[in-house]
PDB file of C-alpha atoms in Angstrom:
ATOM      1  CA  MET X  23      73.738  -1.963  81.034  1.00  0.00           C
ATOM      2  CA  THR X  24      73.959  -5.679  81.529  1.00  0.00           C
ATOM      3  CA  ASN X  25      72.731  -7.806  84.394  1.00  0.00           C
ATOM      4  CA  SER X  26      76.288  -8.777  85.282  1.00  0.00           C
ATOM      5  CA  THR X  27      76.954  -5.117  86.067  1.00  0.00           C
ATOM      6  CA  ARG X  28      73.857  -4.937  88.251  1.00  0.00           C
ATOM      7  CA  ASP X  29      74.835  -8.181  89.971  1.00  0.00           C
ATOM      8  CA  SER X  30      78.344  -6.929  90.640  1.00  0.00           C
ATOM      9  CA  LEU X  31      76.945  -3.664  92.049  1.00  0.00           C
ATOM     10  CA  ILE X  32      74.592  -5.543  94.347  1.00  0.00           C
ATOM     11  CA  LYS X  33      77.458  -7.647  95.718  1.00  0.00           C
ATOM     12  CA  ARG X  34      79.816  -4.686  96.176  1.00  0.00           C
ATOM     13  CA  PRO X  35      79.351  -2.708  99.421  1.00  0.00           C
ATOM     14  CA  PHE X  36      78.967   1.025  98.980  1.00  0.00           C
ATOM     15  CA  MET X  37      81.756   3.124 100.496  1.00  0.00           C
ATOM     16  CA  ASP X  38      82.563   6.827 100.379  1.00  0.00           C
ATOM     17  CA  LYS X  39      86.209   7.182 101.425  1.00  0.00           C
ATOM     18  CA  LYS X  40      86.204  10.931 100.724  1.00  0.00           C
ATOM     19  CA  HIS X  41      83.387  11.920 103.087  1.00  0.00           C
ATOM     20  CA  TYR X  42      83.339   8.889 105.390  1.00  0.00           C
ATOM     21  CA  PRO X  43      86.888   7.477 105.561  1.00  0.00           C
ATOM     22  CA  TYR X  44      86.088   5.322 108.608  1.00  0.00           C
ATOM     23  CA  GLY X  45      82.748   4.071 107.291  1.00  0.00           C
ATOM     24  CA  PHE X  46      79.147   5.115 107.684  1.00  0.00           C
ATOM     25  CA  ALA X  47      78.592   3.307 110.982  1.00  0.00           C
ATOM     26  CA  ARG X  48      81.497   5.078 112.718  1.00  0.00           C
ATOM     27  CA  SER X  49      80.634   8.553 111.439  1.00  0.00           C
ATOM     28  CA  GLY X  50      77.901   9.419 113.906  1.00  0.00           C
ATOM     29  CA  ASP X  51      75.695  10.670 111.057  1.00  0.00           C
ATOM     30  CA  PHE X  52      73.871   7.376 110.558  1.00  0.00           C
ATOM     31  CA  SER X  53      72.404   4.742 112.838  1.00  0.00           C
ATOM     32  CA  ILE X  54      73.692   1.186 112.534  1.00  0.00           C
ATOM     33  CA  LYS X  55      70.578   0.199 110.590  1.00  0.00           C
ATOM     34  CA  GLU X  56      70.947   3.185 108.223  1.00  0.00           C
ATOM     35  CA  ALA X  57      74.644   2.456 107.683  1.00  0.00           C
ATOM     36  CA  LYS X  58      73.808  -1.155 106.790  1.00  0.00           C
ATOM     37  CA  ILE X  59      71.102  -0.063 104.316  1.00  0.00           C
ATOM     38  CA  LEU X  60      73.463   2.436 102.709  1.00  0.00           C
ATOM     39  CA  ALA X  61      76.310  -0.075 102.422  1.00  0.00           C
ATOM     40  CA  GLU X  62      74.033  -2.721 100.880  1.00  0.00           C
ATOM     41  CA  ASN X  63      72.053  -0.541  98.443  1.00  0.00           C
ATOM     42  CA  GLY X  64      74.198   2.532  97.862  1.00  0.00           C
ATOM     43  CA  SER X  65      76.180   1.191  94.896  1.00  0.00           C
ATOM     44  CA  VAL X  66      73.055   0.408  92.888  1.00  0.00           C
ATOM     45  CA  ILE X  67      71.323   3.676  93.815  1.00  0.00           C
ATOM     46  CA  ALA X  68      74.417   5.725  92.959  1.00  0.00           C
ATOM     47  CA  ALA X  69      74.726   3.991  89.573  1.00  0.00           C
ATOM     48  CA  LEU X  70      71.032   4.598  88.846  1.00  0.00           C
ATOM     49  CA  VAL X  71      71.171   8.267  89.816  1.00  0.00           C
ATOM     50  CA  ASP X  72      74.403   8.863  87.875  1.00  0.00           C
ATOM     51  CA  GLY X  73      72.939   7.192  84.783  1.00  0.00           C
ATOM     52  CA  LYS X  74      75.525   4.398  84.732  1.00  0.00           C
ATOM     53  CA  LEU X  75      72.821   1.773  85.172  1.00  0.00           C
ATOM     54  CA  THR X  76      69.550   1.687  83.272  1.00  0.00           C
ATOM     55  CA  PRO X  77      66.440   1.334  85.429  1.00  0.00           C
ATOM     56  CA  GLU X  78      64.796  -2.060  85.035  1.00  0.00           C
ATOM     57  CA  THR X  79      62.076  -2.054  87.669  1.00  0.00           C
ATOM     58  CA  ASP X  80      59.520   0.347  89.084  1.00  0.00           C
ATOM     59  CA  GLN X  81      61.651   0.564  92.240  1.00  0.00           C
ATOM     60  CA  ASP X  82      64.615   1.741  90.135  1.00  0.00           C
ATOM     61  CA  MET X  83      62.468   4.463  88.565  1.00  0.00           C
ATOM     62  CA  ARG X  84      61.276   5.469  92.023  1.00  0.00           C
ATOM     63  CA  PHE X  85      64.874   5.777  93.304  1.00  0.00           C
ATOM     64  CA  ILE X  86      65.650   8.143  90.447  1.00  0.00           C
ATOM     65  CA  ALA X  87      62.493  10.201  91.021  1.00  0.00           C
ATOM     66  CA  VAL X  88      63.209  10.513  94.752  1.00  0.00           C
ATOM     67  CA  ALA X  89      66.854  11.447  94.148  1.00  0.00           C
ATOM     68  CA  HIS X  90      65.804  14.217  91.742  1.00  0.00           C
ATOM     69  CA  GLY X  91      63.220  15.541  94.197  1.00  0.00           C
ATOM     70  CA  GLU X  92      60.194  14.605  92.098  1.00  0.00           C
ATOM     71  CA  THR X  93      58.724  12.204  94.685  1.00  0.00           C
ATOM     72  CA  GLU X  94      58.758  12.052  98.471  1.00  0.00           C
ATOM     73  CA  PRO X  95      60.790   9.174  99.958  1.00  0.00           C
ATOM     74  CA  ALA X  96      58.750   6.291 101.334  1.00  0.00           C
ATOM     75  CA  SER X  97      61.075   3.315 101.794  1.00  0.00           C
ATOM     76  CA  PRO X  98      63.981   3.231 104.271  1.00  0.00           C
ATOM     77  CA  GLU X  99      66.439   2.992 101.360  1.00  0.00           C
ATOM     78  CA  GLU X 100      65.110   6.182  99.802  1.00  0.00           C
ATOM     79  CA  LYS X 101      65.154   8.047 103.110  1.00  0.00           C
ATOM     80  CA  VAL X 102      68.730   6.981 103.886  1.00  0.00           C
ATOM     81  CA  TRP X 103      69.916   7.944 100.400  1.00  0.00           C
ATOM     82  CA  LEU X 104      68.455  11.445 100.764  1.00  0.00           C
ATOM     83  CA  LYS X 105      69.995  11.766 104.217  1.00  0.00           C
ATOM     84  CA  TYR X 106      73.367  10.741 102.778  1.00  0.00           C
ATOM     85  CA  GLN X 107      73.046  13.295  99.973  1.00  0.00           C
ATOM     86  CA  LYS X 108      72.170  16.064 102.439  1.00  0.00           C
ATOM     87  CA  ARG X 109      75.202  15.181 104.578  1.00  0.00           C
ATOM     88  CA  ILE X 110      77.741  15.183 101.764  1.00  0.00           C
ATOM     89  CA  ASN X 111      76.337  18.310 100.125  1.00  0.00           C
ATOM     90  CA  ARG X 112      76.019  20.463 103.234  1.00  0.00           C
ATOM     91  CA  PRO X 113      77.889  23.766 103.223  1.00  0.00           C
ATOM     92  CA  LYS X 114      81.329  23.782 104.745  1.00  0.00           C
ATOM     93  CA  ALA X 115      81.602  25.311 108.200  1.00  0.00           C
ATOM     94  CA  ALA X 116      83.493  28.580 108.418  1.00  0.00           C
ATOM     95  CA  SER X 117      86.404  28.993 110.751  1.00  0.00           C
ATOM     96  CA  ILE X 118      85.773  30.769 114.032  1.00  0.00           C
ATOM     97  CA  TYR X 119      89.078  32.556 113.522  1.00  0.00           C
ATOM     98  CA  GLY X 120      88.105  34.139 110.210  1.00  0.00           C
ATOM     99  CA  SER X 121      90.068  34.036 107.015  1.00  0.00           C
ATOM    100  CA  LYS X 122      93.792  34.587 106.677  1.00  0.00           C
ATOM    101  CA  LYS X 123      93.328  37.361 104.130  1.00  0.00           C
ATOM    102  CA  VAL X 124      92.893  40.879 105.423  1.00  0.00           C
ATOM    103  CA  ALA X 125      90.363  42.780 103.400  1.00  0.00           C
ATOM    104  CA  LEU X 126      91.349  46.348 102.625  1.00  0.00           C
ATOM    105  CA  THR X 127      88.612  48.902 102.194  1.00  0.00           C
ATOM    106  CA  GLU X 128      88.836  52.163 100.293  1.00  0.00           C
ATOM    107  CA  SER X 129      89.244  54.185 103.489  1.00  0.00           C
ATOM    108  CA  ASP X 130      92.265  52.035 104.422  1.00  0.00           C
ATOM    109  CA  ASP X 131      93.941  52.688 101.089  1.00  0.00           C
ATOM    110  CA  ASP X 132      93.931  56.489 100.942  1.00  0.00           C
ATOM    111  CA  GLY X 133      95.273  56.999 104.452  1.00  0.00           C
ATOM    112  CA  ASP X 134      95.238  60.805 104.514  1.00  0.00           C
ATOM    113  CA  THR X 135      92.249  62.669 105.914  1.00  0.00           C
ATOM    114  CA  ALA X 136      89.362  61.631 108.113  1.00  0.00           C
ATOM    115  CA  ASP X 137      86.024  61.278 106.419  1.00  0.00           C
ATOM    116  CA  ASP X 138      82.479  60.639 107.598  1.00  0.00           C
ATOM    117  CA  THR X 139      83.127  57.019 108.561  1.00  0.00           C
ATOM    118  CA  ASP X 140      86.046  57.758 110.913  1.00  0.00           C
ATOM    119  CA  ILE X 141      85.362  58.144 114.617  1.00  0.00           C
ATOM    120  CA  VAL X 142      86.898  61.188 116.262  1.00  0.00           C
ATOM    121  CA  LEU X 143      86.947  61.505 120.052  1.00  0.00           C
ATOM    122  CA  ASP X 144      87.333  64.940 121.644  1.00  0.00           C
ATOM    123  CA  ASP X 145      88.992  65.164 125.038  1.00  0.00           C
ATOM    124  CA  ASP X 146      87.127  67.965 126.849  1.00  0.00           C
TER     125      ASP X 146
END
């Protein structure tokens, strides 16, 4: 891509309204320093990782390698980017109340005789 695209990405703060609607600093997931690093560098890193921006420097190549898990993160920017990726890609928490669907098993469907899985209590 062109330098004007890179320059515009550098000037634009990185925001993720879907996962962090109130900003990174107010989320509780990131420290103030981490939120600042992510806001300043996230647009360029995201464009590099998504392939929307061609890597021009060794640092750009390193960002891509770290994002793909080929290299361990060393700089604060790399560490914060991986932390951000782990946060947005974590599994969703299940409800403590269970699901709204009631699962029927085969023993619930036939409804006639007791089989080996039914519990029978004798009153003696």
